[in-house]
Amino acid sequence: MRFRHPDGSTVHLAYCTNVHPAETLDGIVGQLAAYAEPVRVAAGARLIGIGLWLPAETAGALAADPAGVARLRRELSTRGLETVTLNGFPYRGFHAPVVKRAVYYPDWSEPARLEYTLNLARVLAGLLPEGTSHGSISTLPLAWRTVWTSAQRTTAARQLDALAEGLKQIAADTGKTVRVGIEPEPGCVAETTEQAVEVLAGTDPQWIGVCVDACHLAVAHEEPAAALARLREAGVPVVKLQASTALEVPDPAESSVREVLAPFAERRFLHQTREAGPDGTLLACDDLGGALAGALPGRAPWRIHYHVPLHQEPPPPLAGTREVLRETLRTMFAGERALTHHVEVETYTWSVLPGHHDDALVTGLAAEMTFMRDELLALGLTQVTS
């Protein structure tokens, strides 16, 4: 879906295909037929955006195969789909039985991460629809925090410089501008927007900025207006917004909570959990299972890195952080100028959501896209494709 902001710019809305498990080109094309096109139809839209996830092997093969990129672009176009953004956070195996911290490897101190990201940029330059000259890629916020050394930090800084040079060359070769945004996430080297500003000091903002994930903002207890003001003041661009909501537990000490919450402590993805301490500092647990086992005191609400559907609240006594998402949207789009032009719905947890059945996935994704359409329209944007 495309929208016109009052400043005259175009805002693209997509959903992220990291919710789907295929990792080969044939499998990805099959997902367009099995899921993405039906989502478009169910949402009643002539055109919807697809934030593609391409694993490393597929990205590398496509980067060296212009005919393969052209095939994928045709498949998108004929199904009423478009791609202006890629999710470059997971490298591969995002639907393995157990992912957890494997999603943070290779990190930005490793050459494979740079190679993967530049391959994605080369592919995206060939996928951008007619009349669209700018694309975006989200990537991990350097690394998981506990394994980060000063030597790795120095290497990562060099690689980000090389990334900027590579993106500049791709623009010269193709006429297409692709920017990369690191995505602050709880537990990582850049957990907050403040830390993102620190790690991006000295990088070229023409090519590298931040991907703001509204779920991550909520878990880190960041106030959206203050977080986005911090980025603006530092001259760090918002490359894209990931529209997402976190799982919240208003009263972890309530007797019925543990039983309702236990199924969310699943084994595939990491669900970092945060609780505000009495002095305002955050008490942290790297996974929900540890919090349930007593690693957090449970005297204040928990916010959990578990992306829940945008259009519906979790079952009581649980809740979601939809109001954080709405405040993020207001800050990004209710002003005189849009702060970003790429919005990606990223509820990748449907397959592990308690009670979910795969035959309801299309309906759920369409409902999320409809929810986001209505939110953008309420902020004064106008839909230019329907």
CSV table of C-alpha atoms in Angstrom, one decimal:
chain,number,residue,atom,x,y,z
A,1,MET,CA,0.0,0.0,0.0
A,2,ARG,CA,1.1,3.5,-0.7
A,3,PHE,CA,0.1,6.7,1.1
A,4,ARG,CA,0.7,10.4,0.5
A,5,HIS,CA,1.9,12.4,3.4
A,6,PRO,CA,0.8,16.1,3.7
A,7,ASP,CA,4.4,17.0,2.9
A,8,GLY,CA,3.9,15.5,-0.6
A,9,SER,CA,6.1,12.4,0.0
A,10,THR,CA,5.1,8.8,-0.5
A,11,VAL,CA,4.9,6.4,2.5
A,12,HIS,CA,5.1,2.7,1.6
A,13,LEU,CA,3.4,0.1,3.9
A,14,ALA,CA,4.5,-3.6,3.7
A,15,TYR,CA,4.4,-6.7,5.8
A,16,CYS,CA,7.6,-8.7,6.4
A,17,THR,CA,8.0,-12.1,4.9
A,18,ASN,CA,10.3,-13.4,7.7
A,19,VAL,CA,7.0,-14.8,9.0
A,20,HIS,CA,7.3,-17.4,6.2
A,21,PRO,CA,9.8,-20.3,6.4
A,22,ALA,CA,11.0,-20.7,2.8
A,23,GLU,CA,14.8,-20.0,2.1
A,24,THR,CA,15.2,-20.8,-1.6
A,25,LEU,CA,14.2,-18.6,-4.6
A,26,ASP,CA,11.5,-21.2,-5.6
A,27,GLY,CA,10.2,-21.3,-2.1
A,28,ILE,CA,10.1,-17.6,-1.8
A,29,VAL,CA,8.2,-17.3,-5.1
A,30,GLY,CA,5.8,-20.0,-3.8
A,31,GLN,CA,5.2,-17.9,-0.7
A,32,LEU,CA,4.1,-15.0,-2.9
A,33,ALA,CA,1.3,-17.2,-4.4
A,34,ALA,CA,0.4,-19.0,-1.1
A,35,TYR,CA,0.4,-16.0,1.2
A,36,ALA,CA,1.3,-12.6,0.0
A,37,GLU,CA,-1.2,-12.4,-2.9
A,38,PRO,CA,-4.0,-13.8,-0.8
A,39,VAL,CA,-3.1,-11.3,1.9
A,40,ARG,CA,-3.5,-8.5,-0.6
A,41,VAL,CA,-6.9,-9.9,-1.8
A,42,ALA,CA,-8.1,-10.3,1.8
A,43,ALA,CA,-7.1,-6.8,2.6
A,44,GLY,CA,-9.1,-5.5,-0.4
A,45,ALA,CA,-6.1,-3.8,-1.9
A,46,ARG,CA,-4.8,-3.6,-5.5
A,47,LEU,CA,-1.2,-3.3,-4.3
A,48,ILE,CA,0.5,-4.2,-1.0
A,49,GLY,CA,4.2,-4.0,0.0
A,50,ILE,CA,6.3,-7.0,0.8
A,51,GLY,CA,9.3,-6.6,3.1
A,52,LEU,CA,11.2,-9.5,1.8
A,53,TRP,CA,13.5,-11.7,3.9
A,54,LEU,CA,16.2,-13.3,1.8
A,55,PRO,CA,18.6,-15.7,3.6
A,56,ALA,CA,22.3,-15.3,2.8
A,57,GLU,CA,22.7,-18.0,0.2
A,58,THR,CA,19.7,-16.8,-1.8
A,59,ALA,CA,20.8,-13.2,-1.6
A,60,GLY,CA,24.2,-14.1,-2.8
A,61,ALA,CA,22.9,-16.1,-5.7
A,62,LEU,CA,20.4,-13.4,-6.8
A,63,ALA,CA,23.1,-10.7,-6.5
A,64,ALA,CA,25.0,-12.6,-9.2
A,65,ASP,CA,22.0,-13.4,-11.3
A,66,PRO,CA,20.2,-10.4,-12.9
A,67,ALA,CA,17.8,-12.8,-14.6
A,68,GLY,CA,16.8,-14.2,-11.2
A,69,VAL,CA,16.2,-10.7,-9.8
A,70,ALA,CA,14.1,-9.9,-12.9
A,71,ARG,CA,12.1,-13.1,-12.4
A,72,LEU,CA,11.4,-12.2,-8.8
A,73,ARG,CA,10.4,-8.6,-9.8
A,74,ARG,CA,8.0,-9.9,-12.4
A,75,GLU,CA,6.4,-12.3,-9.8
A,76,LEU,CA,5.9,-9.5,-7.4
A,77,SER,CA,4.4,-7.2,-10.1
A,78,THR,CA,2.0,-9.7,-11.6
A,79,ARG,CA,0.6,-10.5,-8.1
A,80,GLY,CA,0.0,-6.8,-7.1
A,81,LEU,CA,3.0,-6.7,-4.8
A,82,GLU,CA,6.0,-4.4,-4.5
A,83,THR,CA,9.2,-4.4,-2.5
A,84,VAL,CA,11.0,-1.3,-1.3
A,85,THR,CA,12.5,-2.8,1.9
A,86,LEU,CA,14.3,-5.9,2.9
A,87,ASN,CA,14.8,-7.5,6.4
A,88,GLY,CA,18.5,-8.2,6.7
A,89,PHE,CA,18.6,-9.1,10.4
A,90,PRO,CA,18.4,-12.9,10.2
A,91,TYR,CA,21.2,-14.3,8.2
A,92,ARG,CA,19.7,-17.8,7.7
A,93,GLY,CA,17.6,-20.5,9.5
A,94,PHE,CA,15.1,-18.1,11.0
A,95,HIS,CA,12.5,-20.9,11.2
A,96,ALA,CA,14.9,-23.6,12.6
A,97,PRO,CA,13.4,-25.4,15.6
A,98,VAL,CA,15.6,-23.3,17.9
A,99,VAL,CA,16.9,-19.9,16.8
A,100,LYS,CA,17.4,-17.9,20.1
A,101,ARG,CA,20.8,-16.1,20.0
A,102,ALA,CA,21.8,-17.6,16.6
A,103,VAL,CA,19.9,-14.8,14.9
A,104,TYR,CA,22.7,-12.4,16.0
A,105,TYR,CA,25.4,-14.2,14.0
A,106,PRO,CA,27.4,-13.4,12.0
A,107,ASP,CA,27.7,-10.0,13.7
A,108,TRP,CA,29.0,-6.8,12.3
A,109,SER,CA,32.6,-7.7,13.2
A,110,GLU,CA,32.5,-10.6,10.6
A,111,PRO,CA,33.0,-10.1,6.9
A,112,ALA,CA,30.0,-12.4,6.1
A,113,ARG,CA,27.7,-9.8,7.6
A,114,LEU,CA,29.0,-7.0,5.3
A,115,GLU,CA,28.9,-9.3,2.2
A,116,TYR,CA,25.4,-10.4,3.0
A,117,THR,CA,24.1,-6.8,3.4
A,118,LEU,CA,25.7,-5.5,0.2
A,119,ASN,CA,24.3,-8.5,-1.6
A,120,LEU,CA,20.8,-7.6,-0.3
A,121,ALA,CA,21.4,-4.0,-1.5
A,122,ARG,CA,22.3,-5.2,-5.0
A,123,VAL,CA,19.2,-7.3,-5.1
A,124,LEU,CA,16.9,-4.6,-3.8
A,125,ALA,CA,18.2,-2.1,-6.3
A,126,GLY,CA,16.9,-4.4,-9.0
A,127,LEU,CA,13.5,-5.0,-7.3
A,128,LEU,CA,12.5,-1.4,-6.7
A,129,PRO,CA,9.3,-0.7,-8.6
A,130,GLU,CA,9.1,1.7,-11.5
A,131,GLY,CA,9.3,5.3,-10.3
A,132,THR,CA,10.8,4.4,-6.9
A,133,SER,CA,14.4,5.3,-6.4
A,134,HIS,CA,15.0,4.6,-2.7
A,135,GLY,CA,15.1,1.3,-0.8
A,136,SER,CA,15.9,0.3,2.8
A,137,ILE,CA,17.4,-2.6,4.6
A,138,SER,CA,17.2,-3.3,8.4
A,139,THR,CA,20.1,-5.1,10.1
A,140,LEU,CA,21.1,-6.2,13.6
A,141,PRO,CA,22.5,-3.6,16.0
A,142,LEU,CA,26.1,-4.8,15.7
A,143,ALA,CA,26.0,-7.8,17.9
A,144,TRP,CA,24.7,-9.5,21.1
A,145,ARG,CA,26.2,-7.5,24.0
A,146,THR,CA,27.9,-10.2,26.0
A,147,VAL,CA,30.4,-11.2,23.3
A,148,TRP,CA,31.5,-7.7,22.2
A,149,THR,CA,35.1,-6.7,22.6
A,150,SER,CA,36.9,-3.4,21.8
A,151,ALA,CA,38.6,-5.2,18.8
A,152,GLN,CA,35.3,-6.2,17.4
A,153,ARG,CA,33.9,-2.7,17.9
A,154,THR,CA,36.9,-1.3,15.9
A,155,THR,CA,36.4,-3.9,13.1
A,156,ALA,CA,32.6,-3.2,13.0
A,157,ALA,CA,33.3,0.5,12.6
A,158,ARG,CA,35.5,-0.2,9.6
A,159,GLN,CA,32.9,-2.5,8.1
A,160,LEU,CA,30.2,0.1,8.4
A,161,ASP,CA,32.5,2.5,6.5
A,162,ALA,CA,32.9,-0.2,3.9
A,163,LEU,CA,29.1,-0.6,3.8
A,164,ALA,CA,28.6,3.1,3.1
A,165,GLU,CA,31.2,3.0,0.3
A,166,GLY,CA,29.5,-0.1,-1.1
A,167,LEU,CA,26.0,1.5,-1.0
A,168,LYS,CA,27.5,4.6,-2.7
A,169,GLN,CA,28.9,2.4,-5.5
A,170,ILE,CA,25.6,0.6,-6.0
A,171,ALA,CA,23.9,4.0,-6.3
A,172,ALA,CA,26.4,5.0,-9.0
A,173,ASP,CA,26.0,1.8,-10.9
A,174,THR,CA,22.1,1.6,-10.7
A,175,GLY,CA,20.8,5.0,-10.0
A,176,LYS,CA,19.0,3.5,-6.9
A,177,THR,CA,19.7,4.6,-3.4
A,178,VAL,CA,19.6,1.9,-0.7
A,179,ARG,CA,20.1,2.8,2.9
A,180,VAL,CA,20.7,0.5,5.8
A,181,GLY,CA,19.3,0.9,9.3
A,182,ILE,CA,20.6,-0.8,12.4
A,183,GLU,CA,17.7,-2.0,14.5
A,184,PRO,CA,18.1,-1.4,18.3
A,185,GLU,CA,17.0,-4.5,20.2
A,186,PRO,CA,17.0,-5.4,23.9
A,187,GLY,CA,20.2,-7.3,24.9
A,188,CYS,CA,22.3,-6.1,22.0
A,189,VAL,CA,25.2,-3.7,21.7
A,190,ALA,CA,22.7,-1.0,20.7
A,191,GLU,CA,19.7,-1.7,22.9
A,192,THR,CA,18.3,1.8,22.8
A,193,THR,CA,18.2,4.8,20.4
A,194,GLU,CA,20.8,6.5,22.7
A,195,GLN,CA,23.2,3.6,22.2
A,196,ALA,CA,22.4,3.6,18.5
A,197,VAL,CA,23.5,7.2,18.3
A,198,GLU,CA,26.8,6.2,20.0
A,199,VAL,CA,27.6,3.3,17.8
A,200,LEU,CA,26.8,5.2,14.6
A,201,ALA,CA,28.9,8.2,15.5
A,202,GLY,CA,31.2,8.8,12.5
A,203,THR,CA,29.2,6.8,10.0
A,204,ASP,CA,27.8,8.5,6.9
A,205,PRO,CA,24.1,9.3,7.5
A,206,GLN,CA,23.5,9.5,3.8
A,207,TRP,CA,23.7,5.7,3.8
A,208,ILE,CA,23.4,4.4,7.3
A,209,GLY,CA,20.8,5.2,10.0
A,210,VAL,CA,18.3,3.4,12.3
A,211,CYS,CA,15.4,1.1,11.8
A,212,VAL,CA,13.0,1.9,14.7
A,213,ASP,CA,11.1,-1.1,15.9
A,214,ALA,CA,8.1,0.0,18.1
A,215,CYS,CA,8.1,-3.3,20.0
A,216,HIS,CA,11.7,-2.8,20.9
A,217,LEU,CA,11.1,0.8,22.0
A,218,ALA,CA,8.4,-0.5,24.3
A,219,VAL,CA,10.5,-3.3,25.9
A,220,ALA,CA,13.3,-0.8,26.5
A,221,HIS,CA,10.8,1.6,28.1
A,222,GLU,CA,11.7,4.3,25.6
A,223,GLU,CA,9.3,7.1,25.1
A,224,PRO,CA,8.8,7.4,21.3
A,225,ALA,CA,8.8,11.2,21.0
A,226,ALA,CA,12.0,11.5,23.1
A,227,ALA,CA,13.7,8.6,21.2
A,228,LEU,CA,12.9,10.1,17.8
A,229,ALA,CA,13.9,13.6,18.9
A,230,ARG,CA,17.3,12.1,20.0
A,231,LEU,CA,17.8,10.7,16.6
A,232,ARG,CA,16.9,13.9,14.9
A,233,GLU,CA,19.2,16.0,17.1
A,234,ALA,CA,22.1,13.6,16.3
A,235,GLY,CA,21.4,13.7,12.6
A,236,VAL,CA,20.7,10.0,12.5
A,237,PRO,CA,18.0,9.2,9.9
A,238,VAL,CA,15.1,6.8,10.5
A,239,VAL,CA,15.6,4.4,7.5
A,240,LYS,CA,12.4,2.6,8.3
A,241,LEU,CA,9.8,1.8,11.0
A,242,GLN,CA,8.9,-1.7,12.0
A,243,ALA,CA,5.3,-1.6,13.1
A,244,SER,CA,5.1,-4.0,16.0
A,245,THR,CA,3.8,-4.4,19.6
A,246,ALA,CA,5.2,-6.1,22.6
A,247,LEU,CA,3.6,-8.5,25.1
A,248,GLU,CA,2.9,-6.8,28.4
A,249,VAL,CA,2.1,-8.2,31.8
A,250,PRO,CA,0.5,-5.4,33.9
A,251,ASP,CA,0.7,-7.4,37.2
A,252,PRO,CA,3.3,-10.3,37.1
A,253,ALA,CA,2.4,-11.2,40.7
A,254,GLU,CA,-1.3,-11.9,39.9
A,255,SER,CA,-2.1,-15.5,40.6
A,256,SER,CA,-3.4,-16.4,37.1
A,257,VAL,CA,-0.6,-14.8,35.2
A,258,ARG,CA,2.0,-17.5,35.2
A,259,GLU,CA,-0.3,-20.1,33.8
A,260,VAL,CA,-1.5,-17.8,31.0
A,261,LEU,CA,2.0,-16.6,30.2
A,262,ALA,CA,3.8,-20.0,30.3
A,263,PRO,CA,2.9,-21.0,26.7
A,264,PHE,CA,4.6,-17.8,25.4
A,265,ALA,CA,8.0,-19.1,26.8
A,266,GLU,CA,8.5,-21.1,23.7
A,267,ARG,CA,11.8,-22.6,22.4
A,268,ARG,CA,12.3,-21.0,19.0
A,269,PHE,CA,12.8,-17.3,19.5
A,270,LEU,CA,14.4,-15.2,22.3
A,271,HIS,CA,11.9,-13.2,24.4
A,272,GLN,CA,13.9,-10.6,26.3
A,273,THR,CA,11.9,-9.4,29.3
A,274,ARG,CA,12.2,-6.0,31.2
A,275,GLU,CA,10.8,-4.7,34.4
A,276,ALA,CA,11.2,-1.2,35.7
A,277,GLY,CA,12.9,-1.0,39.1
A,278,PRO,CA,11.9,1.3,41.9
A,279,ASP,CA,14.5,3.9,40.9
A,280,GLY,CA,13.5,3.7,37.2
A,281,THR,CA,16.4,1.5,36.1
A,282,LEU,CA,15.4,-1.5,34.1
A,283,LEU,CA,15.8,-5.0,35.5
A,284,ALA,CA,16.6,-7.4,32.7
A,285,CYS,CA,16.2,-11.0,31.9
A,286,ASP,CA,17.4,-12.4,28.5
A,287,ASP,CA,14.5,-14.7,28.0
A,288,LEU,CA,11.0,-15.1,29.3
A,289,GLY,CA,11.6,-18.5,30.8
A,290,GLY,CA,14.2,-17.1,33.2
A,291,ALA,CA,11.8,-14.4,34.2
A,292,LEU,CA,9.1,-16.9,35.0
A,293,ALA,CA,11.6,-18.9,37.0
A,294,GLY,CA,12.2,-16.0,39.3
A,295,ALA,CA,15.0,-13.9,37.6
A,296,LEU,CA,12.8,-10.8,37.9
A,297,PRO,CA,11.0,-9.8,41.1
A,298,GLY,CA,7.6,-9.2,39.4
A,299,ARG,CA,6.8,-6.0,41.4
A,300,ALA,CA,6.2,-3.9,38.3
A,301,PRO,CA,4.8,-4.6,34.9
A,302,TRP,CA,6.8,-6.7,32.5
A,303,ARG,CA,7.4,-5.9,28.8
A,304,ILE,CA,8.4,-8.8,26.7
A,305,HIS,CA,10.1,-9.0,23.3
A,306,TYR,CA,7.3,-11.1,21.8
A,307,HIS,CA,5.7,-9.5,18.8
A,308,VAL,CA,1.9,-9.8,19.1
A,309,PRO,CA,-0.7,-9.1,16.4
A,310,LEU,CA,-1.3,-5.4,15.9
A,311,HIS,CA,-5.1,-5.6,15.5
A,312,GLN,CA,-6.0,-7.6,18.6
A,313,GLU,CA,-5.0,-7.6,22.3
A,314,PRO,CA,-3.5,-10.7,24.0
A,315,PRO,CA,-5.9,-12.6,26.3
A,316,PRO,CA,-6.3,-11.1,29.9
A,317,PRO,CA,-4.6,-10.8,32.2
A,318,LEU,CA,-2.0,-10.0,29.5
A,319,ALA,CA,-1.9,-6.9,27.4
A,320,GLY,CA,0.0,-5.3,24.5
A,321,THR,CA,1.8,-2.1,23.8
A,322,ARG,CA,-0.4,-0.8,21.0
A,323,GLU,CA,-0.3,2.7,22.5
A,324,VAL,CA,3.5,2.8,22.2
A,325,LEU,CA,3.1,2.0,18.5
A,326,ARG,CA,0.4,4.7,18.1
A,327,GLU,CA,2.6,7.3,19.8
A,328,THR,CA,5.5,6.2,17.5
A,329,LEU,CA,3.2,6.7,14.4
A,330,ARG,CA,2.0,10.1,15.7
A,331,THR,CA,5.6,11.3,16.2
A,332,MET,CA,6.7,10.0,12.8
A,333,PHE,CA,3.8,11.2,10.7
A,334,ALA,CA,1.6,13.8,12.4
A,335,GLY,CA,4.2,16.6,12.0
A,336,GLU,CA,4.9,18.8,9.0
A,337,ARG,CA,7.3,16.2,7.6
A,338,ALA,CA,7.3,12.4,7.6
A,339,LEU,CA,10.3,11.1,9.5
A,340,THR,CA,10.4,7.9,7.5
A,341,HIS,CA,8.9,6.6,4.3
A,342,HIS,CA,9.0,2.8,4.8
A,343,VAL,CA,6.7,1.1,7.3
A,344,GLU,CA,7.0,-2.7,7.7
A,345,VAL,CA,4.6,-4.8,9.8
A,346,GLU,CA,6.8,-7.4,11.5
A,347,THR,CA,4.8,-9.9,13.5
A,348,TYR,CA,7.1,-12.8,12.8
A,349,THR,CA,5.8,-14.9,15.8
A,350,TRP,CA,2.6,-16.1,14.3
A,351,SER,CA,3.9,-19.7,14.1
A,352,VAL,CA,4.6,-19.8,17.8
A,353,LEU,CA,1.6,-17.8,19.0
A,354,PRO,CA,-0.4,-19.9,21.5
A,355,GLY,CA,-3.5,-21.2,19.8
A,356,HIS,CA,-2.6,-20.1,16.3
A,357,HIS,CA,-3.3,-22.2,13.3
A,358,ASP,CA,-1.5,-21.7,10.0
A,359,ASP,CA,-4.7,-21.6,8.0
A,360,ALA,CA,-5.5,-18.4,9.8
A,361,LEU,CA,-2.2,-16.7,8.8
A,362,VAL,CA,-3.5,-14.9,5.7
A,363,THR,CA,-6.5,-13.6,7.6
A,364,GLY,CA,-4.3,-12.4,10.4
A,365,LEU,CA,-1.8,-10.7,8.2
A,366,ALA,CA,-4.5,-9.0,6.2
A,367,ALA,CA,-6.1,-7.7,9.4
A,368,GLU,CA,-2.7,-6.2,10.5
A,369,MET,CA,-2.3,-4.5,7.2
A,370,THR,CA,-5.9,-3.1,7.4
A,371,PHE,CA,-5.2,-1.9,11.0
A,372,MET,CA,-2.1,-0.1,9.8
A,373,ARG,CA,-3.9,1.4,6.9
A,374,ASP,CA,-6.5,2.9,9.2
A,375,GLU,CA,-3.9,4.2,11.6
A,376,LEU,CA,-2.1,6.0,8.8
A,377,LEU,CA,-5.3,7.4,7.4
A,378,ALA,CA,-6.3,8.7,10.8
A,379,LEU,CA,-3.0,10.7,11.0
A,380,GLY,CA,-3.9,12.6,7.8
A,381,LEU,CA,-2.2,10.5,5.2
A,382,THR,CA,-4.2,9.7,2.0
A,383,GLN,CA,-4.0,6.3,0.3
A,384,VAL,CA,-2.8,6.6,-3.3
A,385,THR,CA,-3.4,2.9,-4.1
A,386,SER,CA,-6.3,0.8,-2.8
